[in-house]
PDB file of C-alpha atoms and ligand atoms in Angstrom:
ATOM      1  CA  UNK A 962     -25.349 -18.954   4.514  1.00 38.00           C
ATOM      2  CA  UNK A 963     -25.231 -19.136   8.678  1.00 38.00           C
ATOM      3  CA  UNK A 964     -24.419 -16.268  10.202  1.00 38.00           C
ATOM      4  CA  UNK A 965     -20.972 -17.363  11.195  1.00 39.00           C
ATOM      5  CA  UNK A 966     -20.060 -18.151   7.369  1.00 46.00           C
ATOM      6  CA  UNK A 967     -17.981 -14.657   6.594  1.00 46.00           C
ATOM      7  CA  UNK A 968     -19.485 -12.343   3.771  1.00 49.00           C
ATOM      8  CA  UNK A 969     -18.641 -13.464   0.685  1.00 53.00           C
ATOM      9  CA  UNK A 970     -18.136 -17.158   1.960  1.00 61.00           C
ATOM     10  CA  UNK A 971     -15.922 -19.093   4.086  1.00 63.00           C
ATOM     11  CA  UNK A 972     -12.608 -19.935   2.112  1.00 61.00           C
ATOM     12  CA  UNK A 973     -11.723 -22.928   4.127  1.00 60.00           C
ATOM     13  CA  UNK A 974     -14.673 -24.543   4.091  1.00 65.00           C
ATOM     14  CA  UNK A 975     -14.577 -27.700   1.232  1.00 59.00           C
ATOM     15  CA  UNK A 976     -15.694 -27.291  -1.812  1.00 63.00           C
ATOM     16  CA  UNK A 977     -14.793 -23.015  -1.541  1.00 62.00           C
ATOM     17  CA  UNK A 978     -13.042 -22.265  -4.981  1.00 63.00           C
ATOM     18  CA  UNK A 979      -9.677 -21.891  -4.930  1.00 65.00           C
ATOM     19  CA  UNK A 980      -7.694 -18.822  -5.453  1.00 67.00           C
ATOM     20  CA  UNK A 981      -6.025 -18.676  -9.442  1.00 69.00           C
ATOM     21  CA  UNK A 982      -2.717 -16.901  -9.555  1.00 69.00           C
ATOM     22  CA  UNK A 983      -2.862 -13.242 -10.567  1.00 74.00           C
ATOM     23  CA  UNK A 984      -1.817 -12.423 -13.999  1.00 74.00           C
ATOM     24  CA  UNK A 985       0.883 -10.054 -12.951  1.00 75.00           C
ATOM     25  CA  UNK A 986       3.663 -10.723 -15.900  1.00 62.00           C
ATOM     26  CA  UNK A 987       1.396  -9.253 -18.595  1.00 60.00           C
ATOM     27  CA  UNK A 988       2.115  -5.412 -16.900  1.00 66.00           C
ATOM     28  CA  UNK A 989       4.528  -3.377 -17.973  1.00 78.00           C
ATOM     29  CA  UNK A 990       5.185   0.335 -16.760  1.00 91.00           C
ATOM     30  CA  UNK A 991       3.006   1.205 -13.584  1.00 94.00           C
ATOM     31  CA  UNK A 992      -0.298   2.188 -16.388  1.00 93.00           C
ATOM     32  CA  UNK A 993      -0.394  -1.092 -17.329  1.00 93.00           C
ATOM     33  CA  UNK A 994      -0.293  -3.135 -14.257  1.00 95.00           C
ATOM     34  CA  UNK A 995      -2.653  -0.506 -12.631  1.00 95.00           C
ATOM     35  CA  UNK A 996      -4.984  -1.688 -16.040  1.00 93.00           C
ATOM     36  CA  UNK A 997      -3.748  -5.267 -15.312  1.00 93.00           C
ATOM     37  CA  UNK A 998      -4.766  -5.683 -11.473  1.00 95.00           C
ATOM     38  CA  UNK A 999      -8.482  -3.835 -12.249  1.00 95.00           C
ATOM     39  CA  UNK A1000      -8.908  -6.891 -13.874  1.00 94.00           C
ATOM     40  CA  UNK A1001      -8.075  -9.568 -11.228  1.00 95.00           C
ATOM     41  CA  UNK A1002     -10.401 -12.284  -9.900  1.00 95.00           C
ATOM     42  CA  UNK A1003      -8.259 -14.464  -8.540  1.00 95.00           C
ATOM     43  CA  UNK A1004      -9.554 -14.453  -5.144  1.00 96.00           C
ATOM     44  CA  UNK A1005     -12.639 -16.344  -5.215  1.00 96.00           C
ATOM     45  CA  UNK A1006     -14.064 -14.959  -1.609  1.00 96.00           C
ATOM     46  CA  UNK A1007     -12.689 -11.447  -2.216  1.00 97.00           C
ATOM     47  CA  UNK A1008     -14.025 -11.126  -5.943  1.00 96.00           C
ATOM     48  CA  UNK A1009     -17.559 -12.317  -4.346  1.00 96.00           C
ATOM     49  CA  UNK A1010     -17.649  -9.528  -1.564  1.00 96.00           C
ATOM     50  CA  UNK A1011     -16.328  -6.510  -3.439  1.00 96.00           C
ATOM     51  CA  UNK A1012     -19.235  -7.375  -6.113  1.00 96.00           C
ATOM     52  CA  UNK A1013     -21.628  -8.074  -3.304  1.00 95.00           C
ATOM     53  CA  UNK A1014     -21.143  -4.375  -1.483  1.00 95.00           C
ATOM     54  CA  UNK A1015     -21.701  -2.962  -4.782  1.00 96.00           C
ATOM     55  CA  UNK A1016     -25.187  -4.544  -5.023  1.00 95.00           C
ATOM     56  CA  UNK A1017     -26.276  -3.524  -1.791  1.00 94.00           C
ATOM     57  CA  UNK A1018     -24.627  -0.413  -1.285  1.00 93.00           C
ATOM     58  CA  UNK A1019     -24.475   1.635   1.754  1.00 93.00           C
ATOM     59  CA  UNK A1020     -27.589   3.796   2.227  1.00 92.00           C
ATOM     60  CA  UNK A1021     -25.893   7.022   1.638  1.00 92.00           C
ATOM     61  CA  UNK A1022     -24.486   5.826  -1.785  1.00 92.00           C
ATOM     62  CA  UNK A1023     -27.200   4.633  -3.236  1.00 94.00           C
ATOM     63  CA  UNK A1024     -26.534   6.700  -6.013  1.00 94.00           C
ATOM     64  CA  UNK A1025     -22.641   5.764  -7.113  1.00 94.00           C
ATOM     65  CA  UNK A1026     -21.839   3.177  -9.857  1.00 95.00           C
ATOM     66  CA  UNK A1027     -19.751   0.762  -7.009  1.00 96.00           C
ATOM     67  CA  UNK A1028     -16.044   0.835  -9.052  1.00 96.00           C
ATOM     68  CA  UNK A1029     -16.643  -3.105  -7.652  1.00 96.00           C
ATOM     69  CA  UNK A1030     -12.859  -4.107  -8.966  1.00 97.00           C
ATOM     70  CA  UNK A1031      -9.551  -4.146  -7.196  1.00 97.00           C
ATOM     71  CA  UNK A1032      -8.180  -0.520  -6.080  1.00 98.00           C
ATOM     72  CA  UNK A1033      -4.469   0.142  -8.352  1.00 97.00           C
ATOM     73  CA  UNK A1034      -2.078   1.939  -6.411  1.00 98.00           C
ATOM     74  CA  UNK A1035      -2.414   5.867  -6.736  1.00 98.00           C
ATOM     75  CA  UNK A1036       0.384   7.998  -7.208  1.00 98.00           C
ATOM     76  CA  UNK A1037       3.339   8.801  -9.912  1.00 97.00           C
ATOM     77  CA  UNK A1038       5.221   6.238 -11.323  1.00 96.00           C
ATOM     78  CA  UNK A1039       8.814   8.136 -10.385  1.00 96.00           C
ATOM     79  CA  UNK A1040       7.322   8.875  -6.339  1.00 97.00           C
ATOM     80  CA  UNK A1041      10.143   8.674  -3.997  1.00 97.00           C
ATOM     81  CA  UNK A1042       7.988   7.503  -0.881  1.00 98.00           C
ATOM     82  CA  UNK A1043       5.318   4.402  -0.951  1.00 98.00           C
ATOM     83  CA  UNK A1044       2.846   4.641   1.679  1.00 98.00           C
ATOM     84  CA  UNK A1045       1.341   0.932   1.932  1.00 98.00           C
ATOM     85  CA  UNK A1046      -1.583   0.320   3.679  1.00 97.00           C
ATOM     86  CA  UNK A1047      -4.028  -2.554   4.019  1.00 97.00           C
ATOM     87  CA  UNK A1048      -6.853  -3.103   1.587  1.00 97.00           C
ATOM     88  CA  UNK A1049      -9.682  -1.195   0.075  1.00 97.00           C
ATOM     89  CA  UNK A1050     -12.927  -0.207   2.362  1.00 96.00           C
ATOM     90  CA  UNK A1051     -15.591  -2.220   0.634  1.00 96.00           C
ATOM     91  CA  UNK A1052     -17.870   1.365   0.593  1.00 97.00           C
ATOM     92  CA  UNK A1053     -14.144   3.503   0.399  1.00 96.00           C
ATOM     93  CA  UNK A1054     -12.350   2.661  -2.450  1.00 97.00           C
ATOM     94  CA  UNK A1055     -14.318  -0.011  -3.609  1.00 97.00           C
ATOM     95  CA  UNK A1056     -16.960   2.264  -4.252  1.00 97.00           C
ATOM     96  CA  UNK A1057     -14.693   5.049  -5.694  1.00 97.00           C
ATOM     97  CA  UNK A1058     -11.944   3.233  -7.636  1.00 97.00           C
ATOM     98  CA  UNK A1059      -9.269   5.235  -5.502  1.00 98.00           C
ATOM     99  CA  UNK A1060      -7.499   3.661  -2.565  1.00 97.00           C
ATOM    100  CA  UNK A1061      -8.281   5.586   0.681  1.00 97.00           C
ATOM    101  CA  UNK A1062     -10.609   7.802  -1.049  1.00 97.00           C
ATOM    102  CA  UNK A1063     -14.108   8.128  -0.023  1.00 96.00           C
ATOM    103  CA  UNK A1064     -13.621   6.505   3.581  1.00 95.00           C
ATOM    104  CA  UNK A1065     -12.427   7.865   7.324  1.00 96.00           C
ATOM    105  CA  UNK A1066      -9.173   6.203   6.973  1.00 97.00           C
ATOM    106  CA  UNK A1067      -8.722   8.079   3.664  1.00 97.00           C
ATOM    107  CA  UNK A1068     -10.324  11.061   5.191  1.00 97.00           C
ATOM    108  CA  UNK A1069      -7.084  11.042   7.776  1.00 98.00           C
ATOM    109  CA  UNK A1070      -4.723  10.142   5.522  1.00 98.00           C
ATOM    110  CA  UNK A1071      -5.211  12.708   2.608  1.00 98.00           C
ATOM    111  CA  UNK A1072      -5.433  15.352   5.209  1.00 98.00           C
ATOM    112  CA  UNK A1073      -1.842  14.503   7.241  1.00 98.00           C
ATOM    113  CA  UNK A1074      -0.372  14.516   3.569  1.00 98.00           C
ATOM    114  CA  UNK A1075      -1.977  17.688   2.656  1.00 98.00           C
ATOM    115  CA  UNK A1076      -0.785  19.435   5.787  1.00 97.00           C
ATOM    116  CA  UNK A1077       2.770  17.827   4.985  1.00 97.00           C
ATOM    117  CA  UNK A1078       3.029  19.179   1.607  1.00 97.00           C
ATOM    118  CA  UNK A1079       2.639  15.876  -0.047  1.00 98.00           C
ATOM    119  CA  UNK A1080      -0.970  16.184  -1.548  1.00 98.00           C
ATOM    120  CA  UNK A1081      -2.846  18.807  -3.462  1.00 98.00           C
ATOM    121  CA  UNK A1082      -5.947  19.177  -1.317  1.00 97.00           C
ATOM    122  CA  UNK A1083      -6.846  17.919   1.794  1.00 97.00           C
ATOM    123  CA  UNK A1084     -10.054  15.916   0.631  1.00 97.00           C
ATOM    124  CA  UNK A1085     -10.148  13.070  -1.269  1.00 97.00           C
ATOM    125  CA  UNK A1086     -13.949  12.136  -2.771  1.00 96.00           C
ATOM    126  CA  UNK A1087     -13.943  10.416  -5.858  1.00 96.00           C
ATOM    127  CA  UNK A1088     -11.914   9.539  -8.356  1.00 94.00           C
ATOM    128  CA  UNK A1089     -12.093  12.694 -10.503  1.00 95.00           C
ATOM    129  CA  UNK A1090     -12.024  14.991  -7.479  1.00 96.00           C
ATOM    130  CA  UNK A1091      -8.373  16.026  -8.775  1.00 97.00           C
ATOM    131  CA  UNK A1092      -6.287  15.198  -6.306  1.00 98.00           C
ATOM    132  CA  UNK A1093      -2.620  15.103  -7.164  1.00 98.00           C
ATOM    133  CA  UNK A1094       0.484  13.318  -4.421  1.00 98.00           C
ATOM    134  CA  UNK A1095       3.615  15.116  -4.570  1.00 98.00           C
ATOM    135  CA  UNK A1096       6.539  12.066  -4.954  1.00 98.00           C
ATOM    136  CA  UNK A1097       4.223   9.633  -2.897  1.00 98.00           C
ATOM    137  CA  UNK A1098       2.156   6.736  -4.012  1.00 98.00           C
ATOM    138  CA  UNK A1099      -0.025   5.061  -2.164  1.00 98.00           C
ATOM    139  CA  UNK A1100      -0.505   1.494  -2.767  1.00 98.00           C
ATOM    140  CA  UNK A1101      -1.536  -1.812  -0.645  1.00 98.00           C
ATOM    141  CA  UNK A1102      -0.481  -5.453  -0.218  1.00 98.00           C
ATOM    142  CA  UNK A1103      -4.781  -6.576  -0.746  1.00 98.00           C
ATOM    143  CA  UNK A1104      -6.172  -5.120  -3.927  1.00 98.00           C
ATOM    144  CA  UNK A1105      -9.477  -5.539  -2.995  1.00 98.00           C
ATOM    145  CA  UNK A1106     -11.776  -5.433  -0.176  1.00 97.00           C
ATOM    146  CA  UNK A1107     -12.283  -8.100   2.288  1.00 97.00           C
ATOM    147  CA  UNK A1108     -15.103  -8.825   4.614  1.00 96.00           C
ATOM    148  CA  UNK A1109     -14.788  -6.474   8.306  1.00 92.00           C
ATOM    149  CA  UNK A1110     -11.624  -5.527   6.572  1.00 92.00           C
ATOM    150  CA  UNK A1111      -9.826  -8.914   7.092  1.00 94.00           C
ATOM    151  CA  UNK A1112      -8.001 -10.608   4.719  1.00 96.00           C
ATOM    152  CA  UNK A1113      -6.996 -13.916   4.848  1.00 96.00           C
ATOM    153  CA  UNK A1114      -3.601 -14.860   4.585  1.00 95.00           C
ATOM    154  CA  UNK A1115      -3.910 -17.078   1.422  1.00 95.00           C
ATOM    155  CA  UNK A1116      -5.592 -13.650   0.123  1.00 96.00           C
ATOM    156  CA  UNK A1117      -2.572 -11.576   1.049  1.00 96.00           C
ATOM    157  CA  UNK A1118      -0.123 -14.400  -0.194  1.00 95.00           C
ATOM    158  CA  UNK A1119      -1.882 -14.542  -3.739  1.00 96.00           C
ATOM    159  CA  UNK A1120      -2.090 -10.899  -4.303  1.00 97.00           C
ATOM    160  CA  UNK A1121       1.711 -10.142  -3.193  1.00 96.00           C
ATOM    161  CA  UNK A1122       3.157 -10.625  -6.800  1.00 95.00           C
ATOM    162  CA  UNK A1123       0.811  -7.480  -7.915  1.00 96.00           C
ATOM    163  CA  UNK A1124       3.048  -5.805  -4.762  1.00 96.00           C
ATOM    164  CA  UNK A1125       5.935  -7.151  -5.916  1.00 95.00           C
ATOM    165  CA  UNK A1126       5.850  -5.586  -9.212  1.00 95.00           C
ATOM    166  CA  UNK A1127       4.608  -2.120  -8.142  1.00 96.00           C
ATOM    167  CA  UNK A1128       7.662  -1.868  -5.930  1.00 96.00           C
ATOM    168  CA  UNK A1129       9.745  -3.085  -8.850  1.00 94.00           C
ATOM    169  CA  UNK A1130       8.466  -0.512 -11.217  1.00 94.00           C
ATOM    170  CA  UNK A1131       9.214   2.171  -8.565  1.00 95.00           C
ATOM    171  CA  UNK A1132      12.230   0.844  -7.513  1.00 94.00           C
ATOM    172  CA  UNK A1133      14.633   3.567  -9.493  1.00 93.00           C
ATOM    173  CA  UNK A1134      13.128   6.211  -7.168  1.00 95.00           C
ATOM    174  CA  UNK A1135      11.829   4.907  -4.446  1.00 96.00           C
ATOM    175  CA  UNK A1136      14.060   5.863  -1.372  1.00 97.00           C
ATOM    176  CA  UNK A1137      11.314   5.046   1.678  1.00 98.00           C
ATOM    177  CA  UNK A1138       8.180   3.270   2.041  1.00 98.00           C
ATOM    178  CA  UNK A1139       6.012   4.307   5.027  1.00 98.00           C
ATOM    179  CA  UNK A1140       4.100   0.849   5.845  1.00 98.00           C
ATOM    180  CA  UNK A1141       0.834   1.580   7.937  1.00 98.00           C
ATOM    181  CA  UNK A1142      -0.229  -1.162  10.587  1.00 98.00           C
ATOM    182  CA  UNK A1143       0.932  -4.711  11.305  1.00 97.00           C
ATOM    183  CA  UNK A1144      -0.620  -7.009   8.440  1.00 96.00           C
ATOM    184  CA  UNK A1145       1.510  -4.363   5.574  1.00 97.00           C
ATOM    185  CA  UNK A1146       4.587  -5.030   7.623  1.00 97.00           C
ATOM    186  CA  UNK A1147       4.407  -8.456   7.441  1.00 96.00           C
ATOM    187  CA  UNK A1148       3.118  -8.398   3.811  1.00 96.00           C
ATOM    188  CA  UNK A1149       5.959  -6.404   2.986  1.00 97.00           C
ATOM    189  CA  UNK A1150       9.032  -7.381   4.259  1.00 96.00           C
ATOM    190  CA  UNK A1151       9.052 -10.984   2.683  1.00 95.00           C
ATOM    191  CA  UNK A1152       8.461  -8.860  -0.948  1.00 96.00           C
ATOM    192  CA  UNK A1153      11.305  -7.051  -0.239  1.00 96.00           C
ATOM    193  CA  UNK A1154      13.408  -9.782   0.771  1.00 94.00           C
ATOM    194  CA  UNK A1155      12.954 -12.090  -2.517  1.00 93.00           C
ATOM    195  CA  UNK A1156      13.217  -8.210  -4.282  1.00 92.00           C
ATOM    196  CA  UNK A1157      17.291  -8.428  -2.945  1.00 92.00           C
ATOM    197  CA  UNK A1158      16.803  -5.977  -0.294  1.00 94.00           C
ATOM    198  CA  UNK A1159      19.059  -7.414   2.733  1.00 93.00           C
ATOM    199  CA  UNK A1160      16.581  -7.313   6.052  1.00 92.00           C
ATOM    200  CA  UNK A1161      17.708  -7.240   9.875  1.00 91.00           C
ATOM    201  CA  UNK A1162      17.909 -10.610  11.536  1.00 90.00           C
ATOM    202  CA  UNK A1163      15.818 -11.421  13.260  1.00 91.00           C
ATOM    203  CA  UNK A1164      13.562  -9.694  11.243  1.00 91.00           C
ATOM    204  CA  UNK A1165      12.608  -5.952  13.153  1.00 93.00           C
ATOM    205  CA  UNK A1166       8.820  -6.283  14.409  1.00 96.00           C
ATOM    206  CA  UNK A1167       6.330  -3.259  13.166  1.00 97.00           C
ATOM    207  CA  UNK A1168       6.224  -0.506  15.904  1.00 97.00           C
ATOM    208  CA  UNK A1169       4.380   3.178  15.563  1.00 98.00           C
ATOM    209  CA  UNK A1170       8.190   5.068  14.737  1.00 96.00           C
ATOM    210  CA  UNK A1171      10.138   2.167  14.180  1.00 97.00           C
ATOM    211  CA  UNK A1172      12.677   2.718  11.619  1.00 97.00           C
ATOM    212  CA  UNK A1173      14.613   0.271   9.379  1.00 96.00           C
ATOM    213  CA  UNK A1174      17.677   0.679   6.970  1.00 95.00           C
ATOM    214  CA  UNK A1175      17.926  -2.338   4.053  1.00 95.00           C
ATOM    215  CA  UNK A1176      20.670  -2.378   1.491  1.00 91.00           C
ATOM    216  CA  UNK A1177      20.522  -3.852  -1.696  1.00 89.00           C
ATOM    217  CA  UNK A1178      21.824  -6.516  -2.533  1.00 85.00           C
ATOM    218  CA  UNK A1179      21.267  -6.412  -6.272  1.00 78.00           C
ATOM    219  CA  UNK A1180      23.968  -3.698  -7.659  1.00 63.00           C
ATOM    220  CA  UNK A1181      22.867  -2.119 -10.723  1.00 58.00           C
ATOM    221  CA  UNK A1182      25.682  -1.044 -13.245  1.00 58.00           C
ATOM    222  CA  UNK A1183      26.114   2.591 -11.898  1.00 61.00           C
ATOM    223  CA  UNK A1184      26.486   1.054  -8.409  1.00 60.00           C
ATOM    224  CA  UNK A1185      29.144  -0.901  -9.898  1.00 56.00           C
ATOM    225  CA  UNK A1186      31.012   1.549 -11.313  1.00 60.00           C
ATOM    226  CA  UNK A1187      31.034   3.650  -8.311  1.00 63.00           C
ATOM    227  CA  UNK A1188      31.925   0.777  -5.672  1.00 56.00           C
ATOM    228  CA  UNK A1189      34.937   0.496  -8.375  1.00 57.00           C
ATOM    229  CA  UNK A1190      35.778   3.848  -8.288  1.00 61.00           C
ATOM    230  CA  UNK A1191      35.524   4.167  -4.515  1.00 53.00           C
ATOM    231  CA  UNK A1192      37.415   0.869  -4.149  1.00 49.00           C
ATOM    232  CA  UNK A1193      40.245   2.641  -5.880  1.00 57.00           C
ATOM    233  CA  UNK A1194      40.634   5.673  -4.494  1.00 57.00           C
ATOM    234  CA  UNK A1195      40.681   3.428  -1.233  1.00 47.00           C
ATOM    235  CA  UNK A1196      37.757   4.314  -0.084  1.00 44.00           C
ATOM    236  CA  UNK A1197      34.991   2.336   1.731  1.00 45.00           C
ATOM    237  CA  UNK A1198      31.370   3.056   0.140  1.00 47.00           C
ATOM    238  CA  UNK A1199      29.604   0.162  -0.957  1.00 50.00           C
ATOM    239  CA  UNK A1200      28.008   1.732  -4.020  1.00 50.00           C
ATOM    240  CA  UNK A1201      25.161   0.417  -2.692  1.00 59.00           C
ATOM    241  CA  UNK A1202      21.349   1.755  -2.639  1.00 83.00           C
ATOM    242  CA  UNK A1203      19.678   2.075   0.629  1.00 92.00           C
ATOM    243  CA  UNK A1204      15.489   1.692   1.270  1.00 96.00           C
ATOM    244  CA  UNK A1205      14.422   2.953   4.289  1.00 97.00           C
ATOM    245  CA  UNK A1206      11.022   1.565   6.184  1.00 97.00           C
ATOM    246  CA  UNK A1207       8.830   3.284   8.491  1.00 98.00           C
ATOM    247  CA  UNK A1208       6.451   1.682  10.898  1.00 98.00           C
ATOM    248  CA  UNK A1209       3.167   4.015  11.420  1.00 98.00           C
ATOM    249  CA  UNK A1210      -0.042   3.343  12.817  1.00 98.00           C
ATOM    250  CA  UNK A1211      -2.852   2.778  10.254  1.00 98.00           C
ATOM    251  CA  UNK A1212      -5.696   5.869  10.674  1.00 98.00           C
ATOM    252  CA  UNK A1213      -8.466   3.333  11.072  1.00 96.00           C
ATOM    253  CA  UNK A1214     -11.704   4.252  12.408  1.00 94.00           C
ATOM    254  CA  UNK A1215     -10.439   2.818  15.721  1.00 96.00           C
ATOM    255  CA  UNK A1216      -7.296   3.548  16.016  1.00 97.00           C
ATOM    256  CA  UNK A1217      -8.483   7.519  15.141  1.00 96.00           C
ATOM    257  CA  UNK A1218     -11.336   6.961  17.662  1.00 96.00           C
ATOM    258  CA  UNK A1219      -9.220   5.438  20.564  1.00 97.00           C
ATOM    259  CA  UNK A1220      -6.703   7.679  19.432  1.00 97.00           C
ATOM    260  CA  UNK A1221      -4.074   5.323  19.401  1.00 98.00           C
ATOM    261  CA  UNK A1222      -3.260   7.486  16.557  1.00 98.00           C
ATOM    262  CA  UNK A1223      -3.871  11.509  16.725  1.00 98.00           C
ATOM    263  CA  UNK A1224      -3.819  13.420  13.304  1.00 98.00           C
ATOM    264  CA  UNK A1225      -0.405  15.069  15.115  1.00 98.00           C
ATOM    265  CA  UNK A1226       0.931  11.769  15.468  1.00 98.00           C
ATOM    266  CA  UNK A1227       0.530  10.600  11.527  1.00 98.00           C
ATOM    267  CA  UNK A1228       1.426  14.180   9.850  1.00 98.00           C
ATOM    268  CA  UNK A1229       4.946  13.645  11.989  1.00 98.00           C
ATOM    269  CA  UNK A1230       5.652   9.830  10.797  1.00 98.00           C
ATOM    270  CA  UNK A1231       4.903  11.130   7.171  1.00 98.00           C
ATOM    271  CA  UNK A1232       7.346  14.484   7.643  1.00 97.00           C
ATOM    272  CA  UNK A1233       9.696  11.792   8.808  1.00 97.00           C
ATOM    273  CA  UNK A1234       9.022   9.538   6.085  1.00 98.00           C
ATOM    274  CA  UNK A1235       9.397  12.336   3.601  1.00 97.00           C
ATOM    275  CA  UNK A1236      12.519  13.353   4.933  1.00 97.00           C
ATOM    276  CA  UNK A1237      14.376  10.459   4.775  1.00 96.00           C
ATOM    277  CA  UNK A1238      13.037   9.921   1.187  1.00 97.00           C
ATOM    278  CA  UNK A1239      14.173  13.649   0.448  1.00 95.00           C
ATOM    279  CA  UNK A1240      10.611  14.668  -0.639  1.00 94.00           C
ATOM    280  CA  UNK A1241       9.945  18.655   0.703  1.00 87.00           C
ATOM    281  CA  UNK A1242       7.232  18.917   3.223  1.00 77.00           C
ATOM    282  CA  UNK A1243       5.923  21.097   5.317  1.00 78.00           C
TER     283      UNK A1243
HETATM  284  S1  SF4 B1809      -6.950  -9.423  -3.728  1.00 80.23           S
HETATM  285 FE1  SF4 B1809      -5.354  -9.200  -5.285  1.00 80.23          FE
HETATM  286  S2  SF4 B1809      -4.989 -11.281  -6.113  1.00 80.23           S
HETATM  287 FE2  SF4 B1809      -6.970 -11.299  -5.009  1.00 80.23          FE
HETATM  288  S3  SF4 B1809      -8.523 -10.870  -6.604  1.00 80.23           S
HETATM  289 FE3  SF4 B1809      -7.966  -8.918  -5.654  1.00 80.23          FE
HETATM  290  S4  SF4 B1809      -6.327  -8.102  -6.959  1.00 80.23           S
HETATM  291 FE4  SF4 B1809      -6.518 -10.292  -7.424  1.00 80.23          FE
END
């Protein structure tokens, strides 16, 4: 390999396998598609690397059992807030098994949700370490994790039905989903589009704070009902479910470093998240 082929190989060079479509109909309830999606390999360049990092390890892990697999959501299956970010750290949770857990993103993260009220303890270090989120799951649009933390966007494309049925299982409850940096915004909002949730035109651009109100379009039978009852007592509610989005800053390493974003500014876009998604916080 030359040293400008990415890890894990280049995926648009010929002759690259191509990526197979995820198996994502086979999961039902949030259990099994977090069993389903440990078991994906659709991604030929992704499947490579995430098996690669667990062969050569970082030096200060030379001890762990690399999980090595795509990273499930983490969270409960009735959580009123998502909090999407980007994609397993390849010595994070691809070594752990837990998104965000084991890494300085995660280190950030789990401690603005602890100070919030969200999350059990403010560390998160393994799987088993007992950590516990309060009406918030976290979840990404990239199951597993790409070379300097850059997936393609064939990669993203062919691992959006996995995020398309997460959101679906959650959809009863979920009220807000707090999307962290650029590439989860524009993951997202096409997911939640073909999902019947009406967007902005043009569609609103991701901004630290930015805030965005979708309706549904889809009305279940209880939103029915009530439109009918509010359309005869003459009044004007739609009956309608609202989802709100929130734009925040992802706590990379160099957006903590350059402080582009402060622990002060991500504990107050997750109170605000948790707000609007009625979750009590601190
Ligand atoms: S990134 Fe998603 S679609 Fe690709 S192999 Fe991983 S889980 Fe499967």
């Amino acid at each position: 390999m030359s040293a400008s082929t990415p890890p894990g190989g280049d995926p648009a060079a010929p002759g690259f396998p191509a990526a197979t479509a995820p198996r994502v109909a086979t999961a039902a309830g949030l259990d099994g598609l977090d069993a389903a999606v440990s078991t994906c390999r659709a991604c030929p360049r992704l499947v490579a690397w995430r098996e690669e990092a667990a062969r050569t390890k970082r030096k200060a892990y030379l001890d762990w059992d690399y999980w090595a697999r795509p990273v499930p959501g983490f969270g409960p299956p009735d959580a009123a807030l998502a909090v999407v970010g980007l994609a397993p750290a390849a010595h994070g949770g691809n070594r752990t098994g837990r998104v965000f857990t084991g890494d300085p993103s995660g280190d950030a993260l789990f401690a603005a949700l602890y100070d919030t009220g969200l999350a059990s303890q403010p560390t998160a270090t393994h799987s088993g370490d007992g950590m516990e989120l309060y009406g918030v799951r976290i979840t990404m649009p990239v199951h597993c994790a790409p070379p300097a933390n850059r997936p393609t966007t064939a990669e993203r494309d062919t691992c959006r039905p996995w995020l398309a049925r997460e959101l679906e299982l959650l959809r009863p409850t979920l009220r807000t989903v707090l999307v962290l940096g650029g590439f989860a915004w524009q993951a997202l909002l096409p997911v939640l589009a073909e999902a019947g949730w009406r967007l902005p035109r043009p569609r609103p651009a991701f901004g630290h704070g930015t805030e965005v109100r979708l309706t549904d379009t889809r009305l279940t039978d209880a939103g029915r009902r009530r439109r009918s009852a509010e359309d005869a007592a003459g009044g004007r509610g739609s009956g309608r479910r609202e989802l709100r989005l929130v734009g925040g800053y992802h706590p990379s390493q160099r957006n903590m470093f350059t402080r582009t974003l402060t622990p002060d500014m991500l504990r107050d876009v997750l109170r605000r998240a948790a707000a609007t998604a009625g979750l009590p916080r601190r």
